mmCIF file of C-alpha atoms in Angstrom:
data_model
loop_
_atom_site.group_PDB
_atom_site.id
_atom_site.type_symbol
_atom_site.label_atom_id
_atom_site.label_comp_id
_atom_site.label_asym_id
_atom_site.label_seq_id
_atom_site.Cartn_x
_atom_site.Cartn_y
_atom_site.Cartn_z
ATOM 1 C CA MET A 1304 131.777 130.642 119.507
ATOM 2 C CA THR A 1305 133.470 129.879 116.212
ATOM 3 C CA ASP A 1306 134.562 126.621 114.692
ATOM 4 C CA GLY A 1307 137.662 124.840 113.919
ATOM 5 C CA ASP A 1308 140.824 123.824 115.621
ATOM 6 C CA ASP A 1309 141.624 127.548 117.362
ATOM 7 C CA ALA A 1310 138.181 127.432 118.934
ATOM 8 C CA GLY A 1311 138.738 123.798 120.718
ATOM 9 C CA GLN A 1312 142.263 125.745 121.690
ATOM 10 C CA ASP A 1313 140.367 128.557 123.204
ATOM 11 C CA ILE A 1314 137.389 126.705 124.982
ATOM 12 C CA GLY A 1315 140.191 124.262 126.319
ATOM 13 C CA SER A 1316 142.240 127.131 127.980
ATOM 14 C CA VAL A 1317 139.330 128.735 129.377
ATOM 15 C CA VAL A 1318 137.815 125.868 131.322
ATOM 16 C CA GLY A 1319 141.265 124.005 132.080
ATOM 17 C CA TRP A 1320 140.812 120.675 130.823
ATOM 18 C CA ILE A 1321 143.439 118.253 129.289
ATOM 19 C CA PRO A 1322 143.081 116.958 125.820
ATOM 20 C CA LEU A 1323 142.614 113.094 125.194
ATOM 21 C CA SER A 1324 146.138 113.238 123.937
ATOM 22 C CA SER A 1325 147.594 114.269 127.473
ATOM 23 C CA ALA A 1326 145.190 112.540 129.886
ATOM 24 C CA VAL A 1327 146.239 109.101 129.622
ATOM 25 C CA ASP A 1328 148.919 109.486 132.744
ATOM 26 C CA TRP A 1329 146.114 110.821 135.061
ATOM 27 C CA ALA A 1330 143.081 108.828 133.687
ATOM 28 C CA PRO A 1331 141.763 106.376 136.100
ATOM 29 C CA PRO A 1332 142.895 102.670 134.946
ATOM 30 C CA ASN A 1333 139.263 101.886 134.101
ATOM 31 C CA VAL A 1334 138.949 104.789 131.353
ATOM 32 C CA ASP A 1335 139.654 103.857 127.709
ATOM 33 C CA LEU A 1336 141.244 106.404 125.681
ATOM 34 C CA LYS A 1337 140.858 104.688 122.231
ATOM 35 C CA SER A 1338 137.408 104.176 120.345
ATOM 36 C CA ASP A 1339 136.993 103.058 117.251
ATOM 37 C CA VAL A 1340 132.858 103.756 117.851
ATOM 38 C CA ALA A 1341 131.365 107.035 117.753
ATOM 39 C CA HIS A 1342 130.042 108.794 121.023
ATOM 40 C CA SER A 1343 127.558 111.097 121.218
ATOM 41 C CA ALA A 1344 129.317 113.592 123.195
ATOM 42 C CA ARG A 1345 132.326 113.516 121.454
ATOM 43 C CA VAL A 1346 130.528 114.252 118.162
ATOM 44 C CA TYR A 1347 128.943 117.088 119.936
ATOM 45 C CA ASP A 1348 132.453 118.091 121.061
ATOM 46 C CA TYR A 1349 133.811 118.004 117.571
ATOM 47 C CA ILE A 1350 131.123 119.852 115.816
ATOM 48 C CA LEU A 1351 131.471 122.827 118.387
ATOM 49 C CA GLY A 1352 135.266 122.780 117.402
ATOM 50 C CA GLY A 1353 136.420 120.958 120.696
ATOM 51 C CA LYS A 1354 139.341 118.455 120.658
ATOM 52 C CA ASP A 1355 138.411 115.719 122.952
ATOM 53 C CA ASN A 1356 137.288 113.424 119.720
ATOM 54 C CA PHE A 1357 138.396 110.659 117.884
ATOM 55 C CA PRO A 1358 138.247 109.884 114.375
ATOM 56 C CA ALA A 1359 135.429 107.508 114.440
ATOM 57 C CA ASP A 1360 133.546 110.463 116.270
ATOM 58 C CA ARG A 1361 134.563 113.022 113.663
ATOM 59 C CA ALA A 1362 133.727 110.740 110.556
ATOM 60 C CA ALA A 1363 130.217 110.249 112.062
ATOM 61 C CA ALA A 1364 129.923 113.906 112.476
ATOM 62 C CA GLY A 1365 130.615 114.505 108.854
ATOM 63 C CA GLU A 1366 127.593 111.986 108.084
ATOM 64 C CA PHE A 1367 125.094 113.785 110.729
ATOM 65 C CA THR A 1368 126.074 116.876 108.850
ATOM 66 C CA ARG A 1369 125.279 115.749 105.630
ATOM 67 C CA SER A 1370 121.897 114.810 106.352
ATOM 68 C CA LEU A 1371 121.425 117.766 108.924
ATOM 69 C CA PRO A 1372 123.101 120.414 107.561
ATOM 70 C CA ASN A 1373 122.155 123.102 110.544
ATOM 71 C CA LEU A 1374 123.426 120.592 112.810
ATOM 72 C CA PRO A 1375 126.074 122.787 114.519
ATOM 73 C CA THR A 1376 124.047 125.711 114.488
ATOM 74 C CA SER A 1377 121.431 123.822 116.009
ATOM 75 C CA MET A 1378 124.384 122.430 118.812
ATOM 76 C CA ARG A 1379 124.978 126.201 119.529
ATOM 77 C CA ALA A 1380 121.546 127.069 119.871
ATOM 78 C CA ASN A 1381 120.767 124.168 122.302
ATOM 79 C CA ARG A 1382 124.145 125.417 123.992
ATOM 80 C CA ASN A 1383 122.803 128.904 124.559
ATOM 81 C CA PHE A 1384 119.221 127.942 125.183
ATOM 82 C CA MET A 1385 120.898 126.647 128.384
ATOM 83 C CA VAL A 1386 123.164 129.351 129.408
ATOM 84 C CA ARG A 1387 119.871 131.552 128.807
ATOM 85 C CA SER A 1388 117.388 129.547 130.817
ATOM 86 C CA ALA A 1389 119.992 128.922 133.467
ATOM 87 C CA ARG A 1390 120.568 132.635 133.843
ATOM 88 C CA VAL A 1391 116.687 133.556 133.993
ATOM 89 C CA LEU A 1392 116.369 130.791 136.872
ATOM 90 C CA ALA A 1393 119.443 132.083 138.857
ATOM 91 C CA ALA A 1394 118.016 135.910 138.275
ATOM 92 C CA LYS A 1395 114.750 135.834 138.339
ATOM 93 C CA HIS A 1396 113.704 132.500 139.931
ATOM 94 C CA GLY A 1397 116.013 132.920 142.354
ATOM 95 C CA ILE A 1398 117.258 129.187 142.250
ATOM 96 C CA ARG A 1399 120.704 128.320 143.899
ATOM 97 C CA GLN A 1400 120.559 124.372 143.127
ATOM 98 C CA PHE A 1401 121.007 122.987 139.927
ATOM 99 C CA LEU A 1402 120.953 119.520 139.036
ATOM 100 C CA ASP A 1403 122.505 119.086 135.260
ATOM 101 C CA ILE A 1404 122.309 115.273 134.038
ATOM 102 C CA GLY A 1405 123.986 114.326 131.149
ATOM 103 C CA THR A 1406 126.274 116.923 131.332
ATOM 104 C CA GLY A 1407 128.700 116.103 128.526
ATOM 105 C CA LEU A 1408 132.266 117.289 127.865
ATOM 106 C CA PRO A 1409 133.217 120.749 129.677
ATOM 107 C CA THR A 1410 132.340 123.608 127.026
ATOM 108 C CA ALA A 1411 132.601 127.240 127.791
ATOM 109 C CA PRO A 1412 130.370 128.786 129.672
ATOM 110 C CA ASN A 1413 129.990 125.628 131.738
ATOM 111 C CA LEU A 1414 126.524 125.525 134.059
ATOM 112 C CA HIS A 1415 128.240 126.475 137.363
ATOM 113 C CA GLU A 1416 129.838 129.370 135.585
ATOM 114 C CA VAL A 1417 126.490 131.054 134.153
ATOM 115 C CA VAL A 1418 124.661 130.746 137.729
ATOM 116 C CA GLN A 1419 127.912 131.690 139.847
ATOM 117 C CA GLN A 1420 127.893 134.715 137.714
ATOM 118 C CA VAL A 1421 124.637 135.913 138.674
ATOM 119 C CA ALA A 1422 124.854 134.310 142.293
ATOM 120 C CA PRO A 1423 128.392 133.272 143.632
ATOM 121 C CA GLU A 1424 126.615 130.972 146.248
ATOM 122 C CA SER A 1425 124.967 128.573 143.583
ATOM 123 C CA ARG A 1426 125.653 124.881 143.578
ATOM 124 C CA VAL A 1427 125.966 122.545 141.170
ATOM 125 C CA VAL A 1428 125.925 118.771 140.979
ATOM 126 C CA TYR A 1429 126.960 117.252 137.591
ATOM 127 C CA VAL A 1430 125.917 114.026 136.332
ATOM 128 C CA ASP A 1431 126.973 111.427 134.016
ATOM 129 C CA ASN A 1432 127.838 108.364 132.832
ATOM 130 C CA ASP A 1433 130.489 108.852 129.712
ATOM 131 C CA PRO A 1434 133.864 107.891 131.019
ATOM 132 C CA ILE A 1435 135.457 110.403 128.985
ATOM 133 C CA VAL A 1436 133.627 113.200 130.749
ATOM 134 C CA LEU A 1437 135.037 111.868 134.431
ATOM 135 C CA VAL A 1438 138.367 112.038 132.880
ATOM 136 C CA HIS A 1439 137.457 115.719 132.446
ATOM 137 C CA ALA A 1440 135.161 116.356 135.656
ATOM 138 C CA ARG A 1441 137.840 118.479 137.185
ATOM 139 C CA ALA A 1442 136.881 121.231 134.739
ATOM 140 C CA LEU A 1443 133.385 120.954 136.348
ATOM 141 C CA LEU A 1444 134.644 121.578 140.050
ATOM 142 C CA THR A 1445 136.108 124.902 139.554
ATOM 143 C CA SER A 1446 133.548 126.696 141.633
ATOM 144 C CA ALA A 1447 133.444 130.223 142.514
ATOM 145 C CA PRO A 1448 134.332 130.258 146.977
ATOM 146 C CA GLU A 1449 130.882 130.953 147.906
ATOM 147 C CA GLY A 1450 129.051 128.101 146.330
ATOM 148 C CA ARG A 1451 130.324 124.554 145.395
ATOM 149 C CA THR A 1452 130.210 122.224 142.410
ATOM 150 C CA ALA A 1453 130.354 118.401 142.346
ATOM 151 C CA TYR A 1454 130.400 115.642 140.132
ATOM 152 C CA LEU A 1455 128.898 112.643 139.967
ATOM 153 C CA ASP A 1456 129.151 109.184 137.778
ATOM 154 C CA ALA A 1457 125.823 108.083 137.535
ATOM 155 C CA ASP A 1458 123.292 107.333 134.655
ATOM 156 C CA PHE A 1459 120.033 109.486 133.747
ATOM 157 C CA THR A 1460 117.910 106.076 133.780
ATOM 158 C CA ASP A 1461 118.993 104.946 137.423
ATOM 159 C CA PRO A 1462 117.194 108.133 139.282
ATOM 160 C CA GLY A 1463 117.528 106.365 142.636
ATOM 161 C CA ALA A 1464 121.405 106.305 142.620
ATOM 162 C CA ILE A 1465 121.558 110.112 141.436
ATOM 163 C CA LEU A 1466 119.160 110.911 144.585
ATOM 164 C CA GLU A 1467 120.620 108.890 147.094
ATOM 165 C CA SER A 1468 124.390 110.052 146.281
ATOM 166 C CA GLU A 1469 126.496 111.354 148.548
ATOM 167 C CA GLN A 1470 127.437 114.375 146.201
ATOM 168 C CA LEU A 1471 123.838 115.089 145.573
ATOM 169 C CA ARG A 1472 123.215 114.961 149.591
ATOM 170 C CA ASP A 1473 126.477 117.014 150.772
ATOM 171 C CA THR A 1474 125.881 119.383 147.962
ATOM 172 C CA PHE A 1475 121.885 120.120 147.909
ATOM 173 C CA ASP A 1476 119.978 121.497 150.739
ATOM 174 C CA LEU A 1477 116.592 119.306 149.269
ATOM 175 C CA ARG A 1478 114.575 121.456 151.476
ATOM 176 C CA ARG A 1479 115.069 124.392 148.989
ATOM 177 C CA PRO A 1480 114.162 124.510 145.383
ATOM 178 C CA VAL A 1481 116.616 122.969 142.914
ATOM 179 C CA ALA A 1482 116.314 123.359 139.066
ATOM 180 C CA LEU A 1483 116.497 119.802 136.859
ATOM 181 C CA SER A 1484 118.726 120.050 133.654
ATOM 182 C CA LEU A 1485 118.381 117.952 130.970
ATOM 183 C CA ILE A 1486 119.555 119.289 128.154
ATOM 184 C CA ALA A 1487 120.222 117.308 124.947
ATOM 185 C CA ILE A 1488 119.713 114.018 126.929
ATOM 186 C CA VAL A 1489 116.228 112.372 126.709
ATOM 187 C CA HIS A 1490 116.238 112.196 122.822
ATOM 188 C CA PHE A 1491 118.863 108.977 123.404
ATOM 189 C CA ILE A 1492 116.448 107.318 125.183
ATOM 190 C CA PRO A 1493 113.777 105.659 122.789
ATOM 191 C CA ASP A 1494 111.244 104.921 125.047
ATOM 192 C CA ASP A 1495 108.819 107.844 126.156
ATOM 193 C CA GLY A 1496 107.345 106.163 129.087
ATOM 194 C CA VAL A 1497 110.719 105.259 130.638
ATOM 195 C CA VAL A 1498 111.616 108.956 130.045
ATOM 196 C CA GLN A 1499 108.810 110.016 131.940
ATOM 197 C CA THR A 1500 109.309 107.612 134.478
ATOM 198 C CA VAL A 1501 112.310 109.005 135.156
ATOM 199 C CA ILE A 1502 111.560 112.711 135.196
ATOM 200 C CA ASP A 1503 108.848 111.847 137.625
ATOM 201 C CA GLN A 1504 111.112 110.046 140.060
ATOM 202 C CA LEU A 1505 113.514 112.902 139.781
ATOM 203 C CA MET A 1506 111.638 115.749 140.432
ATOM 204 C CA ALA A 1507 109.286 113.781 143.188
ATOM 205 C CA PRO A 1508 111.695 114.381 145.856
ATOM 206 C CA LEU A 1509 112.464 117.964 144.706
ATOM 207 C CA PRO A 1510 110.143 120.843 146.878
ATOM 208 C CA PRO A 1511 108.122 123.184 145.469
ATOM 209 C CA GLY A 1512 109.485 126.177 143.541
ATOM 210 C CA SER A 1513 111.622 123.405 141.994
ATOM 211 C CA MET A 1514 112.242 123.836 137.990
ATOM 212 C CA LEU A 1515 112.693 121.219 134.937
ATOM 213 C CA ALA A 1516 114.781 122.685 132.136
ATOM 214 C CA LEU A 1517 114.582 120.259 129.135
ATOM 215 C CA THR A 1518 115.489 120.043 125.699
ATOM 216 C CA THR A 1519 115.181 117.504 122.930
ATOM 217 C CA THR A 1520 115.161 116.608 119.157
ATOM 218 C CA THR A 1521 112.105 117.290 117.043
ATOM 219 C CA ALA A 1522 111.124 116.415 113.062
ATOM 220 C CA ASP A 1523 108.489 118.963 113.491
ATOM 221 C CA PHE A 1524 109.905 121.631 111.206
ATOM 222 C CA THR A 1525 112.384 119.858 108.861
ATOM 223 C CA PRO A 1526 111.188 116.227 108.890
ATOM 224 C CA ASP A 1527 112.916 115.147 105.912
ATOM 225 C CA GLU A 1528 116.391 116.510 107.149
ATOM 226 C CA VAL A 1529 115.936 115.327 110.803
ATOM 227 C CA ASN A 1530 114.262 112.060 110.071
ATOM 228 C CA ALA A 1531 117.637 111.312 107.559
ATOM 229 C CA GLY A 1532 119.460 112.388 110.417
ATOM 230 C CA VAL A 1533 118.025 110.047 112.826
ATOM 231 C CA ALA A 1534 118.968 106.922 110.627
ATOM 232 C CA ALA A 1535 122.648 108.025 110.387
ATOM 233 C CA TYR A 1536 122.792 108.500 114.116
ATOM 234 C CA ARG A 1537 121.132 105.209 114.741
ATOM 235 C CA ALA A 1538 123.732 103.484 112.048
ATOM 236 C CA ASN A 1539 126.159 104.417 114.018
ATOM 237 C CA GLY A 1540 125.030 103.086 117.246
ATOM 238 C CA ILE A 1541 123.497 106.371 118.565
ATOM 239 C CA PRO A 1542 119.889 106.001 119.360
ATOM 240 C CA LEU A 1543 118.406 109.206 118.553
ATOM 241 C CA THR A 1544 114.807 109.755 118.623
ATOM 242 C CA ALA A 1545 113.072 112.869 117.474
ATOM 243 C CA ARG A 1546 109.728 113.853 119.057
ATOM 244 C CA ASP A 1547 106.694 116.021 118.229
ATOM 245 C CA ARG A 1548 105.562 119.187 120.633
ATOM 246 C CA GLY A 1549 102.739 117.167 122.635
ATOM 247 C CA THR A 1550 105.028 114.735 123.513
ATOM 248 C CA VAL A 1551 107.315 116.870 124.855
ATOM 249 C CA GLU A 1552 104.864 118.964 126.652
ATOM 250 C CA GLY A 1553 103.881 115.568 128.002
ATOM 251 C CA PHE A 1554 107.547 115.352 129.740
ATOM 252 C CA PHE A 1555 106.090 118.296 131.965
ATOM 253 C CA LYS A 1556 102.891 117.034 133.153
ATOM 254 C CA GLY A 1557 102.151 118.369 136.725
ATOM 255 C CA LEU A 1558 104.308 121.266 136.369
ATOM 256 C CA ASP A 1559 103.554 124.590 135.322
ATOM 257 C CA LEU A 1560 105.337 125.600 131.932
ATOM 258 C CA LEU A 1561 106.876 129.007 132.086
ATOM 259 C CA ASP A 1562 105.894 131.340 129.258
ATOM 260 C CA PRO A 1563 106.459 130.483 126.514
ATOM 261 C CA GLY A 1564 105.938 127.024 126.701
ATOM 262 C CA VAL A 1565 107.412 124.306 124.745
ATOM 263 C CA VAL A 1566 109.161 126.102 121.628
ATOM 264 C CA LEU A 1567 112.026 125.874 119.492
ATOM 265 C CA ALA A 1568 115.038 126.229 121.572
ATOM 266 C CA HIS A 1569 115.954 129.920 119.958
ATOM 267 C CA ARG A 1570 112.516 130.688 120.609
ATOM 268 C CA TRP A 1571 113.251 130.720 124.649
ATOM 269 C CA HIS A 1572 113.324 134.094 125.410
ATOM 270 C CA PRO A 1573 115.802 134.834 122.690
ATOM 271 C CA ASP A 1574 119.025 137.065 122.981
ATOM 272 C CA GLU A 1575 120.231 138.980 119.770
ATOM 273 C CA GLU A 1576 122.088 135.610 118.417
ATOM 274 C CA ALA A 1577 118.959 133.262 118.816
ATOM 275 C CA ALA A 1578 116.665 135.991 117.272
ATOM 276 C CA ALA A 1579 118.534 135.949 114.093
ATOM 277 C CA LEU A 1580 117.898 132.445 113.522
ATOM 278 C CA SER A 1581 115.081 130.712 111.519
ATOM 279 C CA ASP A 1582 113.162 127.576 112.702
ATOM 280 C CA ARG A 1583 114.473 125.250 110.158
ATOM 281 C CA GLN A 1584 117.664 126.215 111.516
ATOM 282 C CA VAL A 1585 117.025 124.629 114.809
ATOM 283 C CA TYR A 1586 116.152 120.976 115.555
ATOM 284 C CA MET A 1587 115.440 121.141 119.289
ATOM 285 C CA TYR A 1588 112.588 121.727 121.296
ATOM 286 C CA SER A 1589 113.077 123.402 124.918
ATOM 287 C CA GLY A 1590 110.913 124.328 127.838
ATOM 288 C CA VAL A 1591 111.152 125.114 131.631
ATOM 289 C CA ALA A 1592 108.583 124.918 134.328
ATOM 290 C CA ARG A 1593 108.110 125.162 137.691
ATOM 291 C CA LYS A 1594 106.885 122.447 140.130
ATOM 292 C CA PRO A 1595 103.825 123.805 141.948
#
């Protein structure tokens, strides 16, 4: 992926979403398409070259990258981990059902595109509580004919609403393993106990063989940069939290971590792109674990 306006246009043409400037006519009436407050999903979109962002998001991104000079690289490494781990879960572990919470704005390749390339019958339920993501949800519903995708407007901290939703129950067979994907979401929940409780509740009804894939911010390798970045995020109203390896490992309690355990995102079964990165360029821990 390249940076800049051309990259955003190319991504949009691939996944078929409509830029915010064009979305007004068909957006739900409760969706505010104007904002002077930065939002993490739109900042992510801007840094990765997308067009679905506002001046406040672009200004915040400038502040963040001054503190975190490798933030664009780290974000791409995080996205690359999502692609690699999803492919491994589908190809090596036979997972055919994926629950992706904190989906964010559509960015090629989306999760269903990755896993349905391996197994077209794969099913994905996307979950997010950002109304801007809701506007673009149709880009997440372009399933292969053999499989299925669904979108749920819900919050990570309300696992009951997710598990009891019609979208999940109609899409998944909960007698079969499910991969729970929590990519770059738990670092926006400051309370470790809340994160652990929600993960436990989400994993509880899933059958043995289900998986948890997770990434979250850490300051273990570049403390000065990341701590300054956390302060910048919080100053813009985004409650980013950096965690150490031990805390992140704790989120997988009761599960069997797959090799190589909790590592920086580019260190988890790296491809050529990931292997070229140094530990100072990536601010994200990652891990995948199996429910026994």
